[in-house]
PDB file of C-alpha atoms in Angstrom:
ATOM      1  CA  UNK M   1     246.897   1.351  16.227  1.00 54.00           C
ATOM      2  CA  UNK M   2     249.160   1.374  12.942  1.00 60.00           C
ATOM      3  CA  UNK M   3     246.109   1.624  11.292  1.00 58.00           C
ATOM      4  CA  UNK M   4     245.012   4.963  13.055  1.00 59.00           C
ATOM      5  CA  UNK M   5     248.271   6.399  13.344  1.00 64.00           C
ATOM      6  CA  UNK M   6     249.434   5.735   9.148  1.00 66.00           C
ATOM      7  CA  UNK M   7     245.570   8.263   8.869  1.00 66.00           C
ATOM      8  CA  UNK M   8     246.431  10.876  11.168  1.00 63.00           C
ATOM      9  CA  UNK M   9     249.707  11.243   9.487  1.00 64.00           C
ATOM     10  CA  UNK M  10     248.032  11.321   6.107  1.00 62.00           C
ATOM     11  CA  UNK M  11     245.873  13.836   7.511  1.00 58.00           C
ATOM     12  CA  UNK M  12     248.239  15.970   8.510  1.00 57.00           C
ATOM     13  CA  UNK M  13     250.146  15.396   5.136  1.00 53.00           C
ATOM     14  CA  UNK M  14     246.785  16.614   3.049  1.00 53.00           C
ATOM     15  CA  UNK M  15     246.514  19.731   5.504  1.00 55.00           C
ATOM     16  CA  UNK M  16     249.688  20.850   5.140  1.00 57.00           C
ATOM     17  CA  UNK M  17     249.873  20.538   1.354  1.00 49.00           C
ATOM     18  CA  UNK M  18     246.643  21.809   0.911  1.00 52.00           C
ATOM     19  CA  UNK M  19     248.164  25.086   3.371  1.00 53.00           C
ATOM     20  CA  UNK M  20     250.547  25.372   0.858  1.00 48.00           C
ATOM     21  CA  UNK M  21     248.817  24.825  -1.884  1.00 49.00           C
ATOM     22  CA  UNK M  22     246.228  27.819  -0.917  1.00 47.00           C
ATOM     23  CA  UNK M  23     249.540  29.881  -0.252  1.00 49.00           C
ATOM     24  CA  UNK M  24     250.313  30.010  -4.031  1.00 47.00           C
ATOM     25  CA  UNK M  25     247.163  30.863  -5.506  1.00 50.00           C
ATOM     26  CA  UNK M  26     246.203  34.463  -6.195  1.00 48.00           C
ATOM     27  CA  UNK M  27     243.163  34.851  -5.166  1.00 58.00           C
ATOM     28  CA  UNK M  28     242.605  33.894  -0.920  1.00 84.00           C
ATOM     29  CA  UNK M  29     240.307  35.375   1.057  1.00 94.00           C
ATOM     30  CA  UNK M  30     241.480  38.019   3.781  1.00 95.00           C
ATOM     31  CA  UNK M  31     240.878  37.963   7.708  1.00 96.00           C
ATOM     32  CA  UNK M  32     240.148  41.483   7.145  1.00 95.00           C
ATOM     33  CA  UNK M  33     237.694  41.001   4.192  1.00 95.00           C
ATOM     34  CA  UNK M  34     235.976  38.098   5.339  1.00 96.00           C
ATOM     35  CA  UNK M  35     233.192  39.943   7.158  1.00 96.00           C
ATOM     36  CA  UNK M  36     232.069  41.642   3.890  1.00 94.00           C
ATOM     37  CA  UNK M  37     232.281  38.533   1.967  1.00 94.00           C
ATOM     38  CA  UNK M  38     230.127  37.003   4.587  1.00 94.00           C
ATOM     39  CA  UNK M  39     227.305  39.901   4.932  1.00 92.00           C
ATOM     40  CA  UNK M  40     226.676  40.333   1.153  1.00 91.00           C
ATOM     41  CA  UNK M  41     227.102  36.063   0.696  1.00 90.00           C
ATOM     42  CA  UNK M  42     223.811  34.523  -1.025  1.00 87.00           C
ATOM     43  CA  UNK M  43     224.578  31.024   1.054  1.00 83.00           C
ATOM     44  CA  UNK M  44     223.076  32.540   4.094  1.00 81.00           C
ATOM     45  CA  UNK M  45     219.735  31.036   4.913  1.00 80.00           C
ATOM     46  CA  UNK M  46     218.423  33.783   6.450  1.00 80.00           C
ATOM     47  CA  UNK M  47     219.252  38.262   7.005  1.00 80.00           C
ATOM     48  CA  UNK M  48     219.832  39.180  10.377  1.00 82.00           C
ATOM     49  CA  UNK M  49     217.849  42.284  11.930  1.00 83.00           C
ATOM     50  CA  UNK M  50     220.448  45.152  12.440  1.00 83.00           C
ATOM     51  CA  UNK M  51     220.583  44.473  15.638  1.00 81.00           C
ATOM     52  CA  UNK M  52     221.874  41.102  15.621  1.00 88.00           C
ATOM     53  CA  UNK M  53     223.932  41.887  12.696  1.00 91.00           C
ATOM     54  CA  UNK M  54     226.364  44.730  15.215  1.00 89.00           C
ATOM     55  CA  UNK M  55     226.512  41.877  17.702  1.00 92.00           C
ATOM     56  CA  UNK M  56     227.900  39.731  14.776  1.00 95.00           C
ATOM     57  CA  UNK M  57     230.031  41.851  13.810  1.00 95.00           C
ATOM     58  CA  UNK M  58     231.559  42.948  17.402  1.00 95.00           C
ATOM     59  CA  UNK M  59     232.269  38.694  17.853  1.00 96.00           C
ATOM     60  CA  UNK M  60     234.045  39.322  14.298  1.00 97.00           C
ATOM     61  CA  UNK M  61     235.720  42.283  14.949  1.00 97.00           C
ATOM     62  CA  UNK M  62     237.349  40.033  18.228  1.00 97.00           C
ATOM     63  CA  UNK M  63     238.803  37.239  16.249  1.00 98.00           C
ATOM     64  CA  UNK M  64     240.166  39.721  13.767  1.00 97.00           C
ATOM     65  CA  UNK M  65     242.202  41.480  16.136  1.00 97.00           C
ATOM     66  CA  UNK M  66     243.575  38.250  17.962  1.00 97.00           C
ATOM     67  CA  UNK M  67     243.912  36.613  14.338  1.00 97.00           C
ATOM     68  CA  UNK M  68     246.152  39.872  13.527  1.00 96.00           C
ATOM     69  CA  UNK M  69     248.196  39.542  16.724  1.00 96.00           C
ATOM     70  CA  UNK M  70     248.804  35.995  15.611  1.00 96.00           C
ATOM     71  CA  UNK M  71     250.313  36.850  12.354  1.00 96.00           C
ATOM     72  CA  UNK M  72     247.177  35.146  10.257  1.00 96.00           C
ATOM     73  CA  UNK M  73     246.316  36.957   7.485  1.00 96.00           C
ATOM     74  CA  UNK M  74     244.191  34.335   5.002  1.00 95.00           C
ATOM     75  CA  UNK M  75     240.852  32.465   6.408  1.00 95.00           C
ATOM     76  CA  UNK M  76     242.762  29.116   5.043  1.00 93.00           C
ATOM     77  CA  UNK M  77     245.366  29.988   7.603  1.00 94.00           C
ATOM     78  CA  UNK M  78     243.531  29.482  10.927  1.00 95.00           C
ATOM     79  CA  UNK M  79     244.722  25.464  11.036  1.00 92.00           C
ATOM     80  CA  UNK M  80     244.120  23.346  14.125  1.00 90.00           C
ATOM     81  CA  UNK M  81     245.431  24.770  17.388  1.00 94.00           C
ATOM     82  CA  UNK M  82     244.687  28.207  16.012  1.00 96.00           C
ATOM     83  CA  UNK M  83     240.947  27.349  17.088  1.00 96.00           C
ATOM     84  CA  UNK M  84     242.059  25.901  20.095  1.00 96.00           C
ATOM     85  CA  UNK M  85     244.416  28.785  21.683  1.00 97.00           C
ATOM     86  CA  UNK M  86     241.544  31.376  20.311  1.00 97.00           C
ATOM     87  CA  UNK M  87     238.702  29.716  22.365  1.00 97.00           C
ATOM     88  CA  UNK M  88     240.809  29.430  25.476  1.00 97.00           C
ATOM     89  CA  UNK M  89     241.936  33.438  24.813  1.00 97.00           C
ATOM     90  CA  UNK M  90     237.959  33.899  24.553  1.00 97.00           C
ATOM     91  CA  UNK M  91     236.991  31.521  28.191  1.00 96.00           C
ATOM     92  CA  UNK M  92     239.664  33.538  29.537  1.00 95.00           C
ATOM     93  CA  UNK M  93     238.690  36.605  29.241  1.00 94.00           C
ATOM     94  CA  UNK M  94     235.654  35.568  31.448  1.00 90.00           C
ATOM     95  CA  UNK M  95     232.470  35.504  29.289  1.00 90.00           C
ATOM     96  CA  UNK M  96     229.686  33.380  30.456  1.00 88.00           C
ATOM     97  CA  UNK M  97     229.177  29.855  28.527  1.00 91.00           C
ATOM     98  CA  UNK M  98     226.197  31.004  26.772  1.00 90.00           C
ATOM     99  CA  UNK M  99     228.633  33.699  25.478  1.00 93.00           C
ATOM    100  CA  UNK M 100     231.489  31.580  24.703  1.00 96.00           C
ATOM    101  CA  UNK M 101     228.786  29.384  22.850  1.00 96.00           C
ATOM    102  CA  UNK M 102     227.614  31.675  20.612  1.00 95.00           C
ATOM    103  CA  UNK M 103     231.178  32.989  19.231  1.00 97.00           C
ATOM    104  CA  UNK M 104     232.251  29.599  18.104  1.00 97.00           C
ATOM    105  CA  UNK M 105     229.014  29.192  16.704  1.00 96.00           C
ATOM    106  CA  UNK M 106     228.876  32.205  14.419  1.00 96.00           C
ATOM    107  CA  UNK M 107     232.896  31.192  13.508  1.00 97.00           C
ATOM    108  CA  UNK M 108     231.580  28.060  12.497  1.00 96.00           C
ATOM    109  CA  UNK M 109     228.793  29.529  10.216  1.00 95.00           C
ATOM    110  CA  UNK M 110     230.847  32.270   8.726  1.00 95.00           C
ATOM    111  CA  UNK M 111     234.233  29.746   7.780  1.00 95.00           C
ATOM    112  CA  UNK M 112     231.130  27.280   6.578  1.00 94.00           C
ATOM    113  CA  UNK M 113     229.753  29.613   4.536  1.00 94.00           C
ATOM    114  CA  UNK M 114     233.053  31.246   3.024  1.00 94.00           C
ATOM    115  CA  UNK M 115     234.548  27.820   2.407  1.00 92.00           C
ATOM    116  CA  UNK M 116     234.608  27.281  -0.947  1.00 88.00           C
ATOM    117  CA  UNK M 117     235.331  31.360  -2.040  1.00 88.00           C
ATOM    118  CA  UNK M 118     238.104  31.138   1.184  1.00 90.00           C
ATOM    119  CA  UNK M 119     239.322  27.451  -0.519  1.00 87.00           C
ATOM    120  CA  UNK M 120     239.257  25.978   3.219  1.00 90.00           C
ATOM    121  CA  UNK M 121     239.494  22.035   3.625  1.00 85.00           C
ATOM    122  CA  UNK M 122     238.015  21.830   6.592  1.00 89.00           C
ATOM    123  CA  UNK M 123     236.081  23.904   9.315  1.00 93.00           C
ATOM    124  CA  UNK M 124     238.174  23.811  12.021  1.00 94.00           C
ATOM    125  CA  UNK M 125     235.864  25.506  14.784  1.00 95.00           C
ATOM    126  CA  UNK M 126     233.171  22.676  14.348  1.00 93.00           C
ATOM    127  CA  UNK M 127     235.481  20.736  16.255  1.00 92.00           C
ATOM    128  CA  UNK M 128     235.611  23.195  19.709  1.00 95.00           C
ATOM    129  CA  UNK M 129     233.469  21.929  22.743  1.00 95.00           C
ATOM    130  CA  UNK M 130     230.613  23.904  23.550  1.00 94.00           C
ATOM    131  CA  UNK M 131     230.480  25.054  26.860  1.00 93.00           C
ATOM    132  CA  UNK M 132     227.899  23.544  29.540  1.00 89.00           C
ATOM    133  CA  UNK M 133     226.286  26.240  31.913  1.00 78.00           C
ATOM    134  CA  UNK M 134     226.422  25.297  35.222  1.00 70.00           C
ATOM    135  CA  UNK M 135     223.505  24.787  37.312  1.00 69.00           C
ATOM    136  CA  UNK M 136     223.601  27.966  39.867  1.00 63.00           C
ATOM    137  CA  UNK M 137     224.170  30.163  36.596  1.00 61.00           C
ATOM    138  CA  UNK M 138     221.611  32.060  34.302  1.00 62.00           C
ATOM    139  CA  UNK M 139     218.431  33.851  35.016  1.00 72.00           C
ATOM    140  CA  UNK M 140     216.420  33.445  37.849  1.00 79.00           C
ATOM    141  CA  UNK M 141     212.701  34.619  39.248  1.00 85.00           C
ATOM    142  CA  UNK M 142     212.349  37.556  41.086  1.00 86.00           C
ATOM    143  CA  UNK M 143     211.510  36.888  44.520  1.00 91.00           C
ATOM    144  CA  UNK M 144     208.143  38.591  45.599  1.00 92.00           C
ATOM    145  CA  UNK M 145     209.930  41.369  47.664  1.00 94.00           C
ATOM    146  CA  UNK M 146     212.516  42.064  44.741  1.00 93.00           C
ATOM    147  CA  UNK M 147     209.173  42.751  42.442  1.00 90.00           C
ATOM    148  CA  UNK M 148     207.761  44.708  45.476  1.00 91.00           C
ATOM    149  CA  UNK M 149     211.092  47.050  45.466  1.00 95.00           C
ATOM    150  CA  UNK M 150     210.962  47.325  41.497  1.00 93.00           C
ATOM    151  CA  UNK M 151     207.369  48.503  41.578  1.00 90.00           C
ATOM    152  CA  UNK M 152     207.849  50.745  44.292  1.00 92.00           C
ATOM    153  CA  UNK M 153     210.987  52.335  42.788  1.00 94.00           C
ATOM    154  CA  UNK M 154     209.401  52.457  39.100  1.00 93.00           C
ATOM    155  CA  UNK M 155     207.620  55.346  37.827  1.00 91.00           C
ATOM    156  CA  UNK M 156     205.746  56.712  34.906  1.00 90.00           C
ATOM    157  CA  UNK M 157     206.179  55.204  31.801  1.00 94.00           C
ATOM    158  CA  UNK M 158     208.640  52.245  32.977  1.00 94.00           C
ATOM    159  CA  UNK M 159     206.332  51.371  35.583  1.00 94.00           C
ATOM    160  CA  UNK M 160     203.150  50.679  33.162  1.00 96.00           C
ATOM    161  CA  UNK M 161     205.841  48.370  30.781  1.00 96.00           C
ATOM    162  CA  UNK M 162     206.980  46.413  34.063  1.00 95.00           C
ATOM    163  CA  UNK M 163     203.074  46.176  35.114  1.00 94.00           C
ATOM    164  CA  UNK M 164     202.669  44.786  31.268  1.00 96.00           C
ATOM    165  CA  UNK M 165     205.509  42.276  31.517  1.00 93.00           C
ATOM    166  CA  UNK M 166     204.359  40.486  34.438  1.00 91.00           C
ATOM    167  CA  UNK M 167     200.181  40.193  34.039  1.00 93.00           C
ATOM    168  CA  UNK M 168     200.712  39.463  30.099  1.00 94.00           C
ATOM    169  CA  UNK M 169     204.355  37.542  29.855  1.00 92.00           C
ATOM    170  CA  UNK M 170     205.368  39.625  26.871  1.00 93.00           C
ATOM    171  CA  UNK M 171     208.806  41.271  26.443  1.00 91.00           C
ATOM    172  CA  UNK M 172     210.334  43.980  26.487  1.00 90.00           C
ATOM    173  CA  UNK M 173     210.495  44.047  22.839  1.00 90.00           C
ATOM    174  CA  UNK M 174     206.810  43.284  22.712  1.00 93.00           C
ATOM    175  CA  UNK M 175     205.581  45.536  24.921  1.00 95.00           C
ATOM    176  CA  UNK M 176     207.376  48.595  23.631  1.00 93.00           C
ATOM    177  CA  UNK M 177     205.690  47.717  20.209  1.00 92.00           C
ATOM    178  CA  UNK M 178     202.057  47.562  21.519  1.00 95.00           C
ATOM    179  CA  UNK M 179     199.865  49.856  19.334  1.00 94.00           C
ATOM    180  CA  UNK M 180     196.417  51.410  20.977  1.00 95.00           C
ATOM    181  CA  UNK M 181     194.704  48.818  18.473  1.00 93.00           C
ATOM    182  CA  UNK M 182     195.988  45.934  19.873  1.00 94.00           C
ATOM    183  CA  UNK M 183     194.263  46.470  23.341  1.00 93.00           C
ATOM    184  CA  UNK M 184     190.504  45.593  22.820  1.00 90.00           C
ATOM    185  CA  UNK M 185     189.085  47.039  26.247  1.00 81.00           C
ATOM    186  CA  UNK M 186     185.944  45.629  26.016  1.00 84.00           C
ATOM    187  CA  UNK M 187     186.633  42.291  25.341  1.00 86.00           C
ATOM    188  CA  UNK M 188     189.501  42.639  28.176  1.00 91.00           C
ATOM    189  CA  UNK M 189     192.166  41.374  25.619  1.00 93.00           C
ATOM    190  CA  UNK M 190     195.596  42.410  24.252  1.00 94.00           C
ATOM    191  CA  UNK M 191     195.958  41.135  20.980  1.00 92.00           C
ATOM    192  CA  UNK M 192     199.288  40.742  18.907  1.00 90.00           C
ATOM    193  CA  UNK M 193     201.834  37.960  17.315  1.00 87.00           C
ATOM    194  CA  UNK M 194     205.192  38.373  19.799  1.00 85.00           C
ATOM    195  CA  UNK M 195     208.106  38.669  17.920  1.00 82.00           C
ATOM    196  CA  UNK M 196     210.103  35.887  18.933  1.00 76.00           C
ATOM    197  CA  UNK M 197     206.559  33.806  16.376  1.00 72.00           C
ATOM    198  CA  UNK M 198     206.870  36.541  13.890  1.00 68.00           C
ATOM    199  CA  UNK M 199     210.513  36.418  13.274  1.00 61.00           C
ATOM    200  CA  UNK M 200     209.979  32.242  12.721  1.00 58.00           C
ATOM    201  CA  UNK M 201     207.450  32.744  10.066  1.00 61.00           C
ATOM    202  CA  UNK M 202     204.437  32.092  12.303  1.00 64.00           C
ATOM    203  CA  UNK M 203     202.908  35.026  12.187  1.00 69.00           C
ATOM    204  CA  UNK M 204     199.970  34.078  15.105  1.00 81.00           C
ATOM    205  CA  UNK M 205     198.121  36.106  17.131  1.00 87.00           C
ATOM    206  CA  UNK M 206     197.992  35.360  21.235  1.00 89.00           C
ATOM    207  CA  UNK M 207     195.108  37.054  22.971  1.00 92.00           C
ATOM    208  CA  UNK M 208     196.468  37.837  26.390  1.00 94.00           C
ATOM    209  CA  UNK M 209     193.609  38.417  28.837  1.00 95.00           C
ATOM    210  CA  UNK M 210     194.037  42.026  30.848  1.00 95.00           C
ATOM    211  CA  UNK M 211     193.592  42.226  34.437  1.00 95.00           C
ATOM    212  CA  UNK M 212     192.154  44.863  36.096  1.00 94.00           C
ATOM    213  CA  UNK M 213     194.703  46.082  38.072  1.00 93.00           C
ATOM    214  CA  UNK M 214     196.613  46.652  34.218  1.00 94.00           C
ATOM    215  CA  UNK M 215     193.111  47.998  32.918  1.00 94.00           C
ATOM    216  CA  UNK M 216     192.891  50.679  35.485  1.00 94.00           C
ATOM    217  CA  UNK M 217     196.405  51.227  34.433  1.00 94.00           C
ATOM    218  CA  UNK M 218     196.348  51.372  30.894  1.00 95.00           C
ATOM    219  CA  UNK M 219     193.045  53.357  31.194  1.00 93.00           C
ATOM    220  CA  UNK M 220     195.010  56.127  32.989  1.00 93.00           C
ATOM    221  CA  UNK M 221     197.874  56.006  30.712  1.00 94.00           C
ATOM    222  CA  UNK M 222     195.216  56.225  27.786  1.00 92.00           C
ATOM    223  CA  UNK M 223     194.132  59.494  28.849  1.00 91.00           C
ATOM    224  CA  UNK M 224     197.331  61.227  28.639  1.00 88.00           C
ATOM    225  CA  UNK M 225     198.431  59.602  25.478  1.00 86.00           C
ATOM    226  CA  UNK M 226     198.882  60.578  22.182  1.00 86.00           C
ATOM    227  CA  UNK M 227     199.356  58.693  18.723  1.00 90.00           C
ATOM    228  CA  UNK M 228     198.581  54.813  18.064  1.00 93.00           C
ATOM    229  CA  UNK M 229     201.722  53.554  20.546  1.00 94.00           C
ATOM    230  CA  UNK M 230     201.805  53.678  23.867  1.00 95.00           C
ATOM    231  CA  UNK M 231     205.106  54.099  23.974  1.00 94.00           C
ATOM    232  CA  UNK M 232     206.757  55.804  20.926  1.00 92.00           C
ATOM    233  CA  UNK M 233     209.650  57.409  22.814  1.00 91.00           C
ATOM    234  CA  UNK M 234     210.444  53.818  24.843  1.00 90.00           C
ATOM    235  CA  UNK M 235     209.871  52.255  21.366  1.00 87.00           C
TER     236      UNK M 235
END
């Protein structure tokens, strides 16, 4: 027990000289600046879509404001307990543990990435629990009457995407992407690579058979379209 208590106190003796250490130097990397620094870093294995970049940054833009009610200024500053009062501030404030999850993640990735320009000596969010979701939450099926009410409240446009969703499986995302030349009608096939394989480099095709309820569909929609998408104003 010596033992483990002579390390933690040597720990705590390199963090806090390292702390003050990183206070003298000229050159430390900003709370406020740290999202730019990230975005434009060559470290990152991989460029966000736009998309997913805005959600990014709105997590970001949420630790910057509680990191500027907290008086830190300097990445280097967020020590132990910072990361510990911010993550309960976050489960607080009611997100769902999927949600929670994915904030400390993308902390962890952006302080890992930044460490060496941000001169950190350790990643402190690496060492928050991840949230477990409970059994009763998440998504469930639709029970057969809910689809019944969708389908009769649907119309138009909205009503042929639902119709695609559940006889094919695609997405949304998917679906509001299908081109006129990925339906082959007379083999009775929609043809494309989902995103979700496209954005992981596996860029293969799924031929998802049509039934003829969605034929007779399509079909009618095909008639009063226009242009190679079916939906370009959805899309």
């Amino acid at each position: 027990l010596t033992k483990i208590e002579d390390e933690q106190k040597r720990e705590i003796v390199r963090r806090d000289l390292a702390k003050r250490l990183m206070g003298g130097m000229k050159d430390k990397l900003a709370i406020k600046s740290a999202w730019a620094s990230w975005t434009t870093s060559p470290n990152k294995k991989r460029t966000p879509k736009a998309s997913t970049i805005a959600g990014y940054e709105a997590i970001w833009d949420r630790f910057k404001a509680w990191a500027e009610t907290h008086g830190l200024e300097y990445l280097h500053e967020v020590d132990r307990g910072d990361d510990e009062r911010y993550a309960e501030d976050l489960w607080k404030s009611h997100v769902s543990p999927s949600t929670f999850n994915a904030h400390i993640k993308l902390l962890t990735s952006i302080f890992k990435i930044l460490e060496t320009s941000a001169g950190l000596t350790e990643n402190v969010w690496a060492r928050i629990t991840r949230k477990e979701k409970a059994p009763d939450q998440g998504r469930r099926n639709l029970t057969e009457k809910e689809l019944q009410t969708i389908f009769e409240k649907a119309t138009g446009n909205q009503k042929l995407m639902l119709m695609l969703g559940l006889f094919t499986g695609l997405r949304l995302g998917d679906v509001v992407n299908l081109r006129w030349a990925d339906i082959d009608a007379k083999l009775g096939f929609i043809v494309v690579v989902p995103m979700k394989v496209s954005r992981l480099g596996k860029a293969k095709k799924v031929e998802l058979p049509i039934h003829a309820a969605l034929q007779r569909a399509l079909e009618q929609h095909r008639a009063n379209a226009d242009g190679e998408e079916l939906f370009p104003a959805e899309r």
